[in-house]
mmCIF file of C-alpha atoms in Angstrom:
data_model
loop_
_atom_site.group_PDB
_atom_site.id
_atom_site.type_symbol
_atom_site.label_atom_id
_atom_site.label_comp_id
_atom_site.label_asym_id
_atom_site.label_seq_id
_atom_site.Cartn_x
_atom_site.Cartn_y
_atom_site.Cartn_z
ATOM 1 C CA MET A 1 86.608 -30.817 29.267
ATOM 2 C CA THR A 2 83.594 -30.465 27.580
ATOM 3 C CA TYR A 3 81.568 -28.770 24.950
ATOM 4 C CA CYS A 4 78.027 -27.238 25.459
ATOM 5 C CA VAL A 5 75.865 -24.534 23.363
ATOM 6 C CA GLY A 6 73.074 -22.614 23.903
ATOM 7 C CA MET A 7 71.386 -21.078 21.053
ATOM 8 C CA MET A 8 68.457 -18.442 20.468
ATOM 9 C CA ILE A 9 66.466 -18.714 17.375
ATOM 10 C CA ASN A 10 62.958 -17.213 16.555
ATOM 11 C CA ARG A 11 61.325 -20.530 17.340
ATOM 12 C CA GLY A 12 62.780 -20.705 20.873
ATOM 13 C CA LEU A 13 66.143 -22.076 22.444
ATOM 14 C CA VAL A 14 68.196 -24.962 21.635
ATOM 15 C CA PHE A 15 70.574 -26.652 23.807
ATOM 16 C CA MET A 16 73.273 -29.300 23.483
ATOM 17 C CA SER A 17 75.904 -30.745 25.474
ATOM 18 C CA ASP A 18 78.588 -33.719 25.318
ATOM 19 C CA THR A 19 78.599 -36.027 28.229
ATOM 20 C CA ARG A 20 82.494 -37.068 28.433
ATOM 21 C CA THR A 21 84.494 -36.288 31.837
ATOM 22 C CA ASN A 22 87.999 -37.322 32.138
ATOM 23 C CA ALA A 23 90.920 -37.332 34.672
ATOM 24 C CA GLY A 24 93.265 -38.625 32.269
ATOM 25 C CA LEU A 25 93.333 -40.592 29.110
ATOM 26 C CA ASP A 26 92.775 -43.785 30.783
ATOM 27 C CA ASN A 27 90.000 -42.572 33.141
ATOM 28 C CA ILE A 28 87.113 -41.610 30.939
ATOM 29 C CA SER A 29 83.407 -41.576 32.266
ATOM 30 C CA THR A 30 79.924 -40.160 31.107
ATOM 31 C CA PHE A 31 77.999 -37.861 32.956
ATOM 32 C CA ARG A 32 74.910 -35.703 31.855
ATOM 33 C CA LYS A 33 75.848 -32.053 32.018
ATOM 34 C CA MET A 34 72.223 -30.776 31.356
ATOM 35 C CA LYS A 35 69.618 -30.193 33.697
ATOM 36 C CA ILE A 36 66.107 -29.253 32.994
ATOM 37 C CA TRP A 37 63.367 -27.864 35.522
ATOM 38 C CA ASP A 38 59.804 -26.715 34.430
ATOM 39 C CA LYS A 39 56.392 -25.946 36.239
ATOM 40 C CA PRO A 40 54.254 -26.159 32.878
ATOM 41 C CA GLY A 41 52.516 -23.392 32.104
ATOM 42 C CA GLU A 42 54.705 -21.138 34.244
ATOM 43 C CA ARG A 43 58.477 -21.627 33.617
ATOM 44 C CA MET A 44 61.067 -23.713 32.000
ATOM 45 C CA LEU A 45 64.839 -23.595 32.819
ATOM 46 C CA THR A 46 67.663 -25.340 31.463
ATOM 47 C CA VAL A 47 71.225 -25.395 32.924
ATOM 48 C CA LEU A 48 74.333 -26.692 30.919
ATOM 49 C CA SER A 49 77.591 -26.980 32.762
ATOM 50 C CA ALA A 50 81.380 -27.266 32.048
ATOM 51 C CA GLY A 51 84.083 -27.278 34.332
ATOM 52 C CA ASN A 52 84.790 -29.298 37.591
ATOM 53 C CA LEU A 53 82.259 -31.975 37.826
ATOM 54 C CA ALA A 54 82.397 -31.750 41.937
ATOM 55 C CA THR A 55 81.485 -28.046 41.421
ATOM 56 C CA THR A 56 78.774 -28.476 38.932
ATOM 57 C CA GLN A 57 76.994 -31.074 40.556
ATOM 58 C CA ALA A 58 77.025 -29.405 44.039
ATOM 59 C CA VAL A 59 75.550 -26.365 42.331
ATOM 60 C CA VAL A 60 72.655 -28.645 40.708
ATOM 61 C CA SER A 61 72.161 -30.061 44.165
ATOM 62 C CA GLU A 62 71.823 -26.987 46.067
ATOM 63 C CA LEU A 63 69.372 -25.475 43.431
ATOM 64 C CA GLU A 64 67.215 -28.787 43.787
ATOM 65 C CA GLU A 65 67.575 -28.750 47.367
ATOM 66 C CA ARG A 66 65.882 -25.241 47.483
ATOM 67 C CA MET A 67 63.084 -26.493 45.253
ATOM 68 C CA LYS A 68 61.988 -29.251 47.729
ATOM 69 C CA ALA A 69 60.698 -26.535 50.196
ATOM 70 C CA PRO A 70 60.936 -23.190 48.528
ATOM 71 C CA GLU A 71 59.086 -21.540 51.649
ATOM 72 C CA GLU A 72 61.932 -22.630 53.891
ATOM 73 C CA ARG A 73 64.744 -22.325 51.436
ATOM 74 C CA GLU A 74 64.164 -19.076 49.361
ATOM 75 C CA PRO A 75 65.016 -18.226 46.969
ATOM 76 C CA SER A 76 64.241 -20.991 44.629
ATOM 77 C CA LEU A 77 64.300 -21.369 40.723
ATOM 78 C CA LEU A 78 60.839 -22.307 40.705
ATOM 79 C CA ALA A 79 59.761 -19.242 42.439
ATOM 80 C CA VAL A 80 61.956 -16.236 41.055
ATOM 81 C CA PRO A 81 59.836 -13.660 39.302
ATOM 82 C CA SER A 82 62.148 -13.500 36.112
ATOM 83 C CA MET A 83 64.827 -14.975 34.281
ATOM 84 C CA TYR A 84 67.401 -12.444 35.234
ATOM 85 C CA GLN A 85 66.781 -13.343 39.039
ATOM 86 C CA ALA A 86 66.954 -16.886 38.035
ATOM 87 C CA ALA A 87 70.489 -16.109 36.366
ATOM 88 C CA ARG A 88 71.693 -14.162 39.790
ATOM 89 C CA LEU A 89 70.537 -17.091 41.897
ATOM 90 C CA VAL A 90 72.667 -19.432 39.754
ATOM 91 C CA ALA A 91 75.333 -17.398 39.647
ATOM 92 C CA THR A 92 75.406 -16.436 43.399
ATOM 93 C CA THR A 93 75.121 -20.478 43.978
ATOM 94 C CA LEU A 94 78.322 -21.105 41.803
ATOM 95 C CA LYS A 95 80.184 -18.383 43.488
ATOM 96 C CA ASP A 96 79.276 -19.706 46.848
ATOM 97 C CA VAL A 97 80.198 -23.433 46.126
ATOM 98 C CA ILE A 98 83.749 -22.319 44.664
ATOM 99 C CA ASP A 99 84.220 -20.280 47.695
ATOM 100 C CA ARG A 100 83.659 -22.927 50.063
ATOM 101 C CA HIS A 101 86.173 -25.214 48.271
ATOM 102 C CA ALA A 102 88.794 -22.214 48.986
ATOM 103 C CA ARG A 103 87.931 -21.716 52.332
ATOM 104 C CA ALA A 104 88.228 -25.602 53.159
ATOM 105 C CA GLY A 105 91.812 -25.269 52.440
ATOM 106 C CA GLN A 106 91.753 -26.433 48.804
ATOM 107 C CA GLU A 107 95.222 -25.674 47.263
ATOM 108 C CA ALA A 108 93.805 -24.269 43.997
ATOM 109 C CA ASN A 109 90.676 -22.372 43.574
ATOM 110 C CA SER A 110 90.927 -22.303 39.972
ATOM 111 C CA ALA A 111 90.852 -26.432 39.922
ATOM 112 C CA PHE A 112 87.396 -25.928 40.918
ATOM 113 C CA ARG A 113 86.049 -23.333 38.612
ATOM 114 C CA ALA A 114 83.032 -24.000 36.317
ATOM 115 C CA THR A 115 80.763 -22.072 33.777
ATOM 116 C CA ILE A 116 77.288 -22.338 33.274
ATOM 117 C CA LEU A 117 74.542 -21.762 30.723
ATOM 118 C CA LEU A 118 70.958 -20.772 31.595
ATOM 119 C CA GLY A 119 68.449 -20.748 29.361
ATOM 120 C CA GLY A 120 64.595 -20.645 29.711
ATOM 121 C CA GLN A 121 61.402 -18.504 30.055
ATOM 122 C CA ILE A 122 59.231 -17.432 32.905
ATOM 123 C CA GLN A 123 55.636 -16.405 32.415
ATOM 124 C CA GLY A 124 55.252 -12.727 31.491
ATOM 125 C CA GLY A 125 58.830 -12.630 29.880
ATOM 126 C CA PRO A 126 60.628 -13.679 26.868
ATOM 127 C CA PRO A 127 62.894 -16.449 26.309
ATOM 128 C CA ARG A 128 66.393 -15.607 27.523
ATOM 129 C CA LEU A 129 69.960 -17.050 27.623
ATOM 130 C CA PHE A 130 72.742 -16.143 30.160
ATOM 131 C CA LEU A 131 76.454 -17.059 30.158
ATOM 132 C CA ILE A 132 77.339 -17.356 34.027
ATOM 133 C CA TYR A 133 81.000 -17.163 35.035
ATOM 134 C CA PRO A 134 82.767 -18.746 38.069
ATOM 135 C CA GLU A 135 83.297 -15.114 39.640
ATOM 136 C CA GLY A 136 79.355 -14.906 40.058
ATOM 137 C CA ASN A 137 78.908 -12.371 37.093
ATOM 138 C CA PHE A 138 77.192 -13.262 34.075
ATOM 139 C CA ILE A 139 76.184 -11.817 30.465
ATOM 140 C CA GLU A 140 73.139 -12.090 28.259
ATOM 141 C CA ALA A 141 72.562 -13.319 24.714
ATOM 142 C CA GLY A 142 71.071 -11.181 22.155
ATOM 143 C CA GLU A 143 70.782 -10.252 18.695
ATOM 144 C CA ASP A 144 74.792 -9.593 18.385
ATOM 145 C CA THR A 145 75.376 -12.829 20.154
ATOM 146 C CA PRO A 146 72.618 -15.060 19.790
ATOM 147 C CA TYR A 147 74.494 -18.049 21.100
ATOM 148 C CA PHE A 148 76.935 -19.000 23.725
ATOM 149 C CA GLN A 149 79.465 -21.809 24.045
ATOM 150 C CA ILE A 150 81.315 -23.368 27.160
ATOM 151 C CA GLY A 151 84.094 -25.536 27.473
ATOM 152 C CA GLU A 152 86.176 -26.778 24.251
ATOM 153 C CA MET A 153 84.601 -24.033 21.966
ATOM 154 C CA LYS A 154 87.205 -23.493 19.341
ATOM 155 C CA TYR A 155 87.032 -26.079 17.009
ATOM 156 C CA GLY A 156 83.015 -25.898 16.681
ATOM 157 C CA ARG A 157 82.675 -22.206 16.428
ATOM 158 C CA PRO A 158 83.452 -21.530 12.834
ATOM 159 C CA ILE A 159 80.407 -23.483 11.641
ATOM 160 C CA LEU A 160 78.093 -21.458 14.006
ATOM 161 C CA VAL A 161 79.690 -18.115 12.923
ATOM 162 C CA ARG A 162 79.134 -19.062 9.130
ATOM 163 C CA ALA A 163 75.885 -20.868 9.119
ATOM 164 C CA TYR A 164 73.836 -19.489 12.129
ATOM 165 C CA ASP A 165 70.552 -17.736 11.298
ATOM 166 C CA PRO A 166 67.597 -16.816 13.657
ATOM 167 C CA GLU A 167 65.124 -18.245 11.286
ATOM 168 C CA LEU A 168 66.610 -21.814 11.588
ATOM 169 C CA SER A 169 64.019 -24.271 12.184
ATOM 170 C CA PHE A 170 64.597 -26.869 15.077
ATOM 171 C CA GLU A 171 65.503 -29.574 12.538
ATOM 172 C CA GLU A 172 67.931 -27.161 11.025
ATOM 173 C CA ALA A 173 69.447 -25.864 14.172
ATOM 174 C CA MET A 174 70.051 -29.691 15.345
ATOM 175 C CA LYS A 175 72.057 -30.196 12.021
ATOM 176 C CA LEU A 176 73.962 -27.254 12.658
ATOM 177 C CA LEU A 177 74.843 -28.348 16.382
ATOM 178 C CA LEU A 178 75.670 -31.675 15.297
ATOM 179 C CA VAL A 179 78.032 -30.503 12.764
ATOM 180 C CA SER A 180 79.635 -28.289 15.343
ATOM 181 C CA PHE A 181 80.132 -31.102 17.770
ATOM 182 C CA ASP A 182 81.195 -33.489 15.114
ATOM 183 C CA SER A 183 84.086 -30.978 14.372
ATOM 184 C CA THR A 184 84.938 -30.599 17.877
ATOM 185 C CA ILE A 185 85.074 -34.517 18.755
ATOM 186 C CA ARG A 186 87.380 -35.002 15.735
ATOM 187 C CA ALA A 187 89.858 -32.177 16.994
ATOM 188 C CA ASN A 188 89.764 -33.031 20.864
ATOM 189 C CA LEU A 189 89.636 -36.345 22.689
ATOM 190 C CA THR A 190 88.306 -34.776 25.913
ATOM 191 C CA VAL A 191 85.024 -34.196 24.290
ATOM 192 C CA GLY A 192 82.863 -37.041 23.102
ATOM 193 C CA ALA A 193 79.423 -38.505 22.499
ATOM 194 C CA PRO A 194 76.660 -39.242 23.516
ATOM 195 C CA PHE A 195 75.275 -35.779 23.170
ATOM 196 C CA ASP A 196 71.986 -34.371 25.032
ATOM 197 C CA TYR A 197 69.763 -32.149 23.561
ATOM 198 C CA HIS A 198 66.766 -30.242 24.623
ATOM 199 C CA LEU A 199 64.410 -28.033 22.060
ATOM 200 C CA TYR A 200 62.342 -25.299 23.815
ATOM 201 C CA GLU A 201 59.353 -23.910 21.780
ATOM 202 C CA ALA A 202 59.025 -20.098 22.663
ATOM 203 C CA ASP A 203 55.970 -19.243 25.049
ATOM 204 C CA SER A 204 55.198 -23.036 25.694
ATOM 205 C CA LEU A 205 56.570 -22.809 29.297
ATOM 206 C CA SER A 206 57.235 -26.422 29.437
ATOM 207 C CA ALA A 207 60.085 -28.693 28.850
ATOM 208 C CA GLY A 208 60.255 -29.384 24.883
ATOM 209 C CA ARG A 209 61.823 -32.162 22.961
ATOM 210 C CA GLN A 210 64.663 -34.038 24.536
ATOM 211 C CA GLY A 211 66.982 -36.788 23.557
ATOM 212 C CA ARG A 212 70.442 -38.244 23.313
ATOM 213 C CA ILE A 213 72.619 -38.735 20.014
ATOM 214 C CA GLU A 214 74.920 -41.559 20.164
ATOM 215 C CA LEU A 215 78.261 -41.795 18.279
ATOM 216 C CA ASP A 216 76.463 -44.508 16.306
ATOM 217 C CA ASP A 217 73.361 -42.972 15.510
ATOM 218 C CA PRO A 218 72.542 -43.506 11.857
ATOM 219 C CA TYR A 219 71.872 -39.764 11.055
ATOM 220 C CA PHE A 220 74.902 -38.706 12.929
ATOM 221 C CA ARG A 221 76.958 -41.047 11.221
ATOM 222 C CA LYS A 222 75.608 -39.853 7.840
ATOM 223 C CA LEU A 223 76.190 -36.185 8.798
ATOM 224 C CA SER A 224 79.515 -36.720 9.813
ATOM 225 C CA ASP A 225 80.651 -38.369 6.541
ATOM 226 C CA GLY A 226 78.653 -36.116 4.461
ATOM 227 C CA TRP A 227 80.186 -33.029 6.138
ATOM 228 C CA SER A 228 83.519 -34.557 5.527
ATOM 229 C CA ASP A 229 83.034 -35.367 1.993
ATOM 230 C CA SER A 230 81.538 -31.790 1.448
ATOM 231 C CA LEU A 231 84.688 -30.008 2.713
ATOM 232 C CA LYS A 232 86.866 -31.994 0.568
ATOM 233 C CA GLN A 233 84.830 -31.524 -2.548
ATOM 234 C CA ALA A 234 84.555 -27.607 -1.729
ATOM 235 C CA LEU A 235 88.261 -27.526 -1.060
ATOM 236 C CA GLU A 236 88.758 -29.379 -4.499
ATOM 237 C CA GLN A 237 86.454 -26.704 -6.414
ATOM 238 C CA LEU A 238 88.528 -23.568 -4.832
ATOM 239 C CA PRO A 239 91.053 -22.336 -7.439
ATOM 240 C CA PRO A 240 94.863 -23.742 -6.739
ATOM 241 C CA TYR A 241 97.094 -21.190 -5.484
ATOM 242 C CA ASP A 242 99.476 -20.132 -8.423
ATOM 243 C CA LEU A 243 102.989 -20.340 -7.576
ATOM 244 C CA GLY A 244 104.155 -18.151 -10.440
ATOM 245 C CA ASP A 245 102.556 -15.206 -8.924
ATOM 246 C CA ALA A 246 104.701 -15.641 -5.624
ATOM 247 C CA PRO A 247 107.339 -13.133 -5.137
ATOM 248 C CA ALA A 248 110.830 -14.794 -5.774
ATOM 249 C CA THR A 249 113.165 -13.419 -3.357
ATOM 250 C CA GLY A 250 116.259 -15.297 -4.508
ATOM 251 C CA LYS A 251 116.849 -16.341 -0.748
ATOM 252 C CA ALA A 252 116.903 -19.756 0.938
ATOM 253 C CA PRO A 253 114.363 -19.931 4.017
ATOM 254 C CA LYS A 254 116.090 -18.920 7.078
ATOM 255 C CA GLY A 255 118.368 -21.237 8.722
ATOM 256 C CA LYS A 256 119.019 -22.935 5.405
ATOM 257 C CA THR A 257 121.812 -22.928 2.865
ATOM 258 C CA GLY A 258 121.361 -23.042 -0.902
ATOM 259 C CA THR A 259 123.199 -26.308 -1.194
ATOM 260 C CA ALA A 260 121.458 -29.388 -0.743
ATOM 261 C CA THR A 261 123.380 -32.081 1.140
ATOM 262 C CA ASP A 262 122.272 -35.774 2.137
#
């Protein structure tokens, strides 16, 4: 399992992914799940992946192979004219890789499923973000859905729903995503640090600031502890439930009798 987020803000695009892969609790490894390609002044594309590691690595390898000699291996992500065409290429490649596993006689096609986030900008168009499914179809982020999550998304989603704002600065977006990731790793052992990030400035048409946040990063530790303390304080400040207002039915809970026994 994994956790990846791609987010659109007015400043540009923000990407973050964990790096944990595991085939059981005693077999945990670290792999980078973010890939960035750019031709400065012309285009920048970022891919985040979740799902079967062999599938996602095969997809990235095939996309890179086409880039080495695009005139012989068209289409190439470095040559497609728009982000929509880039999303179609990634979607087709993902579906083809999964289908090859099935044709090779693999017992469970579903075991090789993967999901991909593609975000970026190509000269002449705005920054765009796509969620690509293993079936080869995809959807695009917009005002109503300005961010996508893939992998183990349910634990980190509440903070995004409550705190997202398109006016976020890159610094504020990083803080928001790190809280989301902290909530996820506390609830699910299959997601873990370090976290890779990429901050793309709209219309820069080149890779932006990139980095990796380790579990012992001083800011992350301070953020994690501060978020926990703030939640506790917020809970304490809320009014307590008044049992005096609870309806009295006079009945014992189902499966219980009204007599206490040892």
